[in-house]
XYZ file of C-alpha atoms in Angstrom:
434
model
C -90.677 24.887 14.697
C -87.081 24.381 13.501
C -85.677 24.840 17.008
C -88.189 22.411 18.497
C -87.222 19.740 15.950
C -83.516 20.282 16.660
C -84.050 19.929 20.412
C -86.165 16.811 19.872
C -83.478 15.276 17.651
C -80.841 15.917 20.304
C -83.021 14.532 23.100
C -83.807 11.364 21.139
C -80.132 10.940 20.212
C -79.072 11.102 23.864
C -81.756 8.577 24.833
C -80.749 6.319 21.952
C -77.155 6.360 23.123
C -78.199 5.441 26.660
C -80.365 2.609 25.372
C -77.789 1.180 22.965
C -74.679 1.567 25.109
C -76.024 1.270 28.638
C -74.412 4.456 29.981
C -75.240 8.150 29.855
C -71.694 9.284 29.090
C -71.010 7.970 25.596
C -70.075 9.263 22.155
C -73.669 9.234 20.895
C -74.882 11.345 23.789
C -71.935 13.749 23.441
C -72.644 14.222 19.742
C -76.386 14.659 20.156
C -76.108 17.082 23.079
C -73.442 19.302 21.525
C -74.831 19.437 17.999
C -78.469 19.956 18.991
C -77.663 22.645 21.575
C -75.411 24.628 19.246
C -77.581 24.175 16.156
C -80.522 25.467 18.193
C -78.361 28.382 19.334
C -77.568 29.139 15.690
C -81.278 29.464 14.917
C -82.450 31.255 18.046
C -81.600 34.651 16.552
C -79.020 36.001 19.009
C -76.767 36.472 15.961
C -78.271 37.136 12.544
C -76.405 34.536 10.484
C -77.026 33.904 6.813
C -79.726 31.189 6.559
C -78.523 27.628 6.036
C -78.914 26.340 2.489
C -80.723 23.075 1.755
C -77.399 21.400 0.954
C -76.012 22.404 4.361
C -79.002 20.887 6.121
C -78.591 17.715 4.062
C -74.903 17.467 4.986
C -75.590 17.973 8.703
C -78.411 15.410 8.746
C -76.480 12.880 6.646
C -73.428 13.170 8.915
C -75.605 12.811 12.025
C -77.385 9.721 10.685
C -74.137 8.166 9.450
C -72.656 8.613 12.931
C -75.668 6.922 14.528
C -75.596 4.125 11.964
C -71.893 3.500 12.577
C -72.492 3.374 16.325
C -75.448 1.023 15.918
C -73.530 -1.219 13.493
C -71.027 -2.155 16.195
C -73.863 -2.866 18.622
C -75.439 -5.155 16.006
C -72.120 -6.908 15.358
C -71.685 -7.486 19.077
C -75.082 -9.116 19.403
C -74.593 -11.119 16.206
C -71.376 -12.557 17.661
C -73.248 -13.511 20.844
C -71.137 -11.104 22.906
C -74.162 -9.580 24.589
C -72.980 -9.690 28.180
C -74.619 -7.229 30.536
C -73.667 -3.735 29.507
C -72.938 -2.473 33.010
C -70.868 -5.425 34.199
C -67.098 -5.140 34.214
C -64.749 -8.058 33.873
C -61.806 -8.603 36.144
C -61.477 -8.471 39.917
C -61.735 -5.231 41.877
C -58.582 -3.169 42.165
C -56.538 -4.132 45.205
C -54.874 -1.676 47.556
C -51.467 -2.734 46.179
C -52.509 -2.070 42.582
C -53.928 1.315 43.560
C -50.647 2.227 45.267
C -48.700 1.278 42.129
C -51.145 3.293 40.040
C -50.627 6.259 42.353
C -46.842 6.036 41.940
C -47.201 6.102 38.164
C -49.368 9.208 38.476
C -46.869 10.873 40.821
C -44.078 10.303 38.303
C -46.252 11.688 35.508
C -47.177 14.646 37.688
C -43.505 15.373 38.302
C -42.779 15.332 34.553
C -45.683 17.544 33.506
C -45.146 19.935 36.419
C -41.490 20.354 35.447
C -42.561 21.024 31.865
C -45.166 23.547 33.057
C -42.543 25.373 35.146
C -40.245 25.526 32.099
C -43.179 26.808 30.038
C -43.869 29.458 32.679
C -40.247 30.627 32.623
C -40.189 30.818 28.822
C -43.339 32.946 28.766
C -42.121 35.126 31.632
C -38.787 35.822 29.906
C -40.537 36.496 26.599
C -42.930 39.116 27.973
C -40.605 40.704 30.523
C -42.229 39.257 33.620
C -45.422 37.385 34.336
C -47.008 40.601 35.645
C -47.388 41.624 31.972
C -49.347 38.478 31.125
C -52.834 39.980 30.940
C -51.660 42.867 28.767
C -50.068 40.635 26.115
C -52.237 37.508 26.395
C -53.745 38.018 22.929
C -50.243 38.359 21.444
C -49.197 35.096 23.097
C -52.232 33.437 21.546
C -51.246 34.470 18.016
C -47.623 33.451 18.616
C -48.748 30.060 19.860
C -50.970 29.525 16.814
C -48.040 30.338 14.542
C -45.716 28.151 16.643
C -43.321 31.051 17.118
C -42.695 30.854 20.869
C -38.973 29.983 21.150
C -37.634 27.695 23.845
C -40.676 25.446 24.206
C -40.314 21.664 24.473
C -42.478 20.280 21.647
C -45.333 17.954 22.644
C -44.012 17.094 26.131
C -47.033 18.823 27.617
C -49.240 16.285 25.816
C -48.284 13.809 28.524
C -50.615 15.824 30.725
C -53.609 14.780 28.615
C -52.837 11.093 29.076
C -52.325 11.803 32.768
C -55.846 13.291 32.920
C -57.334 10.018 31.692
C -55.268 8.021 34.178
C -56.380 10.440 36.898
C -59.999 9.750 35.972
C -59.442 5.984 36.165
C -57.634 6.271 39.502
C -60.305 8.564 40.960
C -63.026 6.111 39.994
C -61.183 3.106 41.406
C -60.176 4.960 44.558
C -63.707 6.230 45.075
C -62.757 9.877 45.642
C -60.600 12.597 44.163
C -57.145 12.932 45.714
C -54.141 15.209 45.312
C -52.395 12.825 42.923
C -55.454 12.699 40.627
C -56.178 16.428 40.957
C -52.715 17.536 39.853
C -53.049 16.514 36.157
C -56.207 18.624 35.907
C -54.583 21.637 37.553
C -51.399 21.388 35.464
C -53.373 20.937 32.227
C -55.454 24.009 33.012
C -52.324 26.018 33.886
C -50.645 24.973 30.618
C -53.774 25.873 28.672
C -53.894 29.308 30.282
C -50.250 29.918 29.369
C -51.042 28.846 25.798
C -54.275 30.847 25.738
C -55.968 27.674 24.490
C -59.468 26.530 25.393
C -59.279 23.494 23.125
C -56.571 21.846 25.232
C -58.735 22.232 28.328
C -61.572 20.460 26.543
C -59.202 17.603 25.688
C -58.100 17.250 29.310
C -61.661 17.420 30.625
C -63.033 14.859 28.156
C -60.166 12.434 28.838
C -60.643 12.693 32.607
C -64.389 12.093 32.238
C -63.746 9.151 29.895
C -61.436 7.399 32.334
C -63.712 8.166 35.260
C -66.882 6.794 33.709
C -65.589 3.720 31.897
C -63.749 2.501 35.020
C -66.514 3.129 37.522
C -67.129 0.811 40.441
C -63.700 -0.838 40.624
C -62.533 0.609 43.946
C -61.972 -1.924 46.778
C -63.532 0.210 49.505
C -66.364 1.785 47.540
C -69.865 0.645 48.357
C -71.793 1.168 45.165
C -75.348 2.516 45.160
C -74.880 4.121 48.594
C -75.556 7.743 49.399
C -71.920 8.270 50.414
C -70.612 6.915 47.131
C -73.113 8.952 45.118
C -72.203 12.113 47.025
C -68.493 11.533 46.367
C -69.119 11.056 42.664
C -71.177 14.252 42.478
C -68.478 16.203 44.342
C -65.753 14.808 42.083
C -67.614 15.637 38.870
C -68.591 19.099 40.133
C -65.040 19.949 41.204
C -63.501 18.783 37.926
C -66.130 20.613 35.879
C -65.706 23.810 37.901
C -61.928 23.786 37.385
C -62.252 23.535 33.610
C -65.088 26.070 33.337
C -63.104 28.609 35.379
C -60.010 27.953 33.262
C -61.925 28.407 30.002
C -63.479 31.623 31.290
C -60.068 32.968 32.330
C -58.676 32.346 28.848
C -61.678 34.050 27.263
C -61.418 37.120 29.471
C -57.626 37.370 29.096
C -57.379 37.062 25.318
C -59.101 40.382 24.712
C -61.693 38.725 22.471
C -64.043 41.040 20.594
C -67.452 41.126 22.287
C -69.045 43.530 19.806
C -70.625 42.018 16.693
C -72.480 44.004 14.031
C -74.789 41.069 13.314
C -75.672 40.543 16.980
C -79.261 40.927 18.119
C -80.251 43.225 20.973
C -80.560 40.344 23.453
C -76.977 39.264 22.747
C -75.622 42.793 23.023
C -76.955 42.951 26.578
C -74.570 40.117 27.523
C -71.515 42.252 26.732
C -69.292 42.749 29.760
C -70.543 39.636 31.549
C -68.833 36.354 32.307
C -69.300 32.744 31.151
C -72.175 33.515 28.732
C -71.017 36.414 26.561
C -71.399 37.392 22.875
C -68.093 35.698 21.997
C -69.129 32.468 23.735
C -72.397 32.419 21.787
C -70.495 33.183 18.583
C -67.902 30.425 19.029
C -70.628 27.929 19.946
C -72.742 28.623 16.861
C -70.633 30.113 14.055
C -69.333 26.773 12.737
C -72.618 26.127 10.941
C -72.354 29.488 9.209
C -68.824 28.666 8.055
C -69.909 25.222 6.824
C -72.759 26.881 4.941
C -70.456 29.339 3.168
C -67.820 26.687 2.471
C -70.352 24.433 0.752
C -71.381 27.332 -1.484
C -67.823 27.830 -2.731
C -65.861 24.614 -2.173
C -62.725 26.413 -3.340
C -60.182 24.975 -0.892
C -57.491 23.189 -2.895
C -55.708 20.897 -0.429
C -53.931 17.550 -0.596
C -55.937 14.470 0.311
C -56.276 14.205 4.081
C -54.858 17.705 4.619
C -56.864 18.327 7.785
C -57.482 14.791 9.002
C -53.842 13.768 8.587
C -52.266 17.198 9.119
C -49.498 15.991 11.520
C -48.293 13.536 8.860
C -48.141 16.228 6.158
C -46.386 18.676 8.494
C -43.821 16.018 9.323
C -43.094 15.525 5.623
C -42.731 19.306 5.271
C -39.867 19.207 7.786
C -38.001 16.961 5.338
C -38.357 19.431 2.495
C -41.632 18.337 0.935
C -44.124 21.048 0.008
C -46.866 19.609 2.193
C -47.099 22.041 5.094
C -50.659 22.524 6.341
C -51.322 25.905 8.024
C -52.477 25.868 11.645
C -55.364 28.217 10.814
C -58.118 27.329 8.342
C -59.437 29.804 5.730
C -61.981 32.375 6.920
C -65.531 32.870 5.648
C -68.130 35.620 6.090
C -71.158 34.376 8.037
C -71.684 37.554 8.038
C -69.207 37.633 10.940
C -65.780 36.390 9.868
C -64.965 32.908 11.219
C -62.891 29.917 10.166
C -64.068 26.805 12.063
C -66.681 24.986 9.988
C -67.238 21.651 11.801
C -65.423 18.415 11.043
C -67.769 17.904 8.079
C -66.255 20.868 6.233
C -62.771 19.381 6.692
C -63.799 15.850 5.738
C -65.269 17.235 2.523
C -62.110 19.209 1.762
C -60.002 16.106 2.462
C -62.018 13.324 0.825
C -64.988 14.861 -0.965
C -68.658 14.143 -0.348
C -67.964 10.510 0.551
C -65.790 11.683 3.434
C -68.710 13.493 5.060
C -70.551 10.166 5.336
C -67.714 7.677 5.807
C -65.982 9.832 8.441
C -68.961 10.053 10.849
C -69.796 6.369 10.272
C -66.264 5.272 11.153
C -66.165 7.570 14.184
C -69.399 6.103 15.538
C -68.330 2.523 14.834
C -64.974 2.928 16.579
C -66.605 4.709 19.509
C -68.933 1.775 20.171
C -66.193 -0.790 19.545
C -63.761 0.652 22.062
C -66.447 1.468 24.612
C -67.397 -2.215 24.735
C -63.736 -3.282 24.743
C -62.700 -0.849 27.479
C -65.668 -1.754 29.666
C -65.028 -5.480 29.248
C -61.217 -5.651 29.473
C -60.536 -2.617 31.708
C -57.267 -2.240 29.779
C -55.786 1.240 29.713
C -54.881 0.878 26.035
C -58.557 0.507 25.150
C -59.468 3.371 27.472
C -56.883 5.645 25.866
C -58.225 5.000 22.383
C -61.817 5.457 23.579
C -60.979 8.712 25.358
C -59.310 10.178 22.292
C -62.284 9.160 20.133
C -64.505 11.011 22.594
C -62.260 14.067 22.147
C -62.775 13.907 18.373
C -66.547 13.695 18.920
C -66.587 16.558 21.437
C -64.602 18.835 19.110
C -66.432 17.786 15.932
C -68.546 20.941 16.121
C -65.436 22.989 15.333
C -62.864 20.820 13.560
C -61.289 17.399 13.089
C -59.206 17.008 16.240
C -56.798 14.571 14.581
C -55.180 17.563 12.867
C -53.729 18.727 16.191
C -50.245 17.416 16.807
C -50.789 17.359 20.559
C -53.893 15.159 20.127
C -51.762 12.624 18.259
C -48.853 12.988 20.698
C -51.222 12.436 23.624
C -52.665 9.313 21.987
C -49.250 7.809 21.220
C -47.871 8.621 24.660
C -51.009 7.268 26.314
C -50.895 4.044 24.302
C -47.271 3.436 25.287
C -47.969 4.183 28.924
C -51.167 2.149 28.961
C -49.465 -0.825 27.315
C -46.742 -0.817 29.957
C -49.195 -0.597 32.857
C -51.443 -3.282 31.355
C -48.543 -5.695 30.915
C -47.315 -5.068 34.460
C -50.819 -5.694 35.794
C -51.036 -8.995 33.907
C -47.620 -10.124 35.200
C -48.433 -9.312 38.816
C -51.817 -11.003 38.486
C -50.184 -14.298 37.467
C -47.377 -14.232 40.044
């Protein structure tokens, strides 16, 4: 009965998001789909986790409801201010061929920068391991070095420009009406960088940002006939190709890192998946273990950290570079679930940062800002609004594991994207009035 209720809650959440926001791809739907699917996976019995305590259930439900309430609050504010224009209508004139050409040139320049950085990254890794032919044998070592930030010769945060490029690629693809080489390159480079870093999280960031730009800018292309079979086919091909690239990249990282696929607490059905691809014991574990960690954390609550340690980690790490004792480790404490794990959802980190109030205020604010910038981005079609919205979506998509704002490259991507978006927006306004 528990699993049925979880699935029903997720289904109703997705429908609620579609009804309130007028689009299937939105922060409410992302939250409901991810949390219901993984919470159901936790309870299906493939891994024999310790049962969730009543307090854990209360925290999960309260965070979920607070997120929905925050999202709905912005919808209510919008209607109260009589700004209830049709949800699926976009302001501004369709993109002209000249504006698309300028957009393409910006993407080509970005592609050149991130490709050069990826080549440098490749050379650094190759020199470190004595040739790229040794990559598969030492991939797990590279992962631990990357987590500890001990790979010498890397250019800090320059690769984050690739994330912003993914969002721009999504916008361009939507306005152009089809995927092209210039919009495909940011995806390919981001995946390549993620493979070199042995990081699946960075692929998720790139994929979510591309999808955000693609969906919020839909229907602006000058030659695209909406609601036609050709247009629909192109959109399906584009989404399928992008999704396939990221799924293959994530699977390559999983298979190369030498991740343990043998768990003592695994059920017989899960053990049968050992040696397979895509759906393996480790995939099931990483998709469901966060609830077990949250459960054990709430029992102990023994993490003594400064206020905002996880949420504002880049700020505290910056202060540490100036001699302050504020460094926040890249890896969170581990808990026995009974399998050892350390990601305990964003709720665990909000509680450690701000106490019980943080586990309610954090989801509420995330939902409110998601709705706010979705409406803004859809109405203004400004890249600044799209960048903020896309990075909020990243936080929502990763909320199952952690608070994404603690990653320096999430913040670097946001800041770079805002600067780039501001410049493009201003140039568009100037050319419009000439």
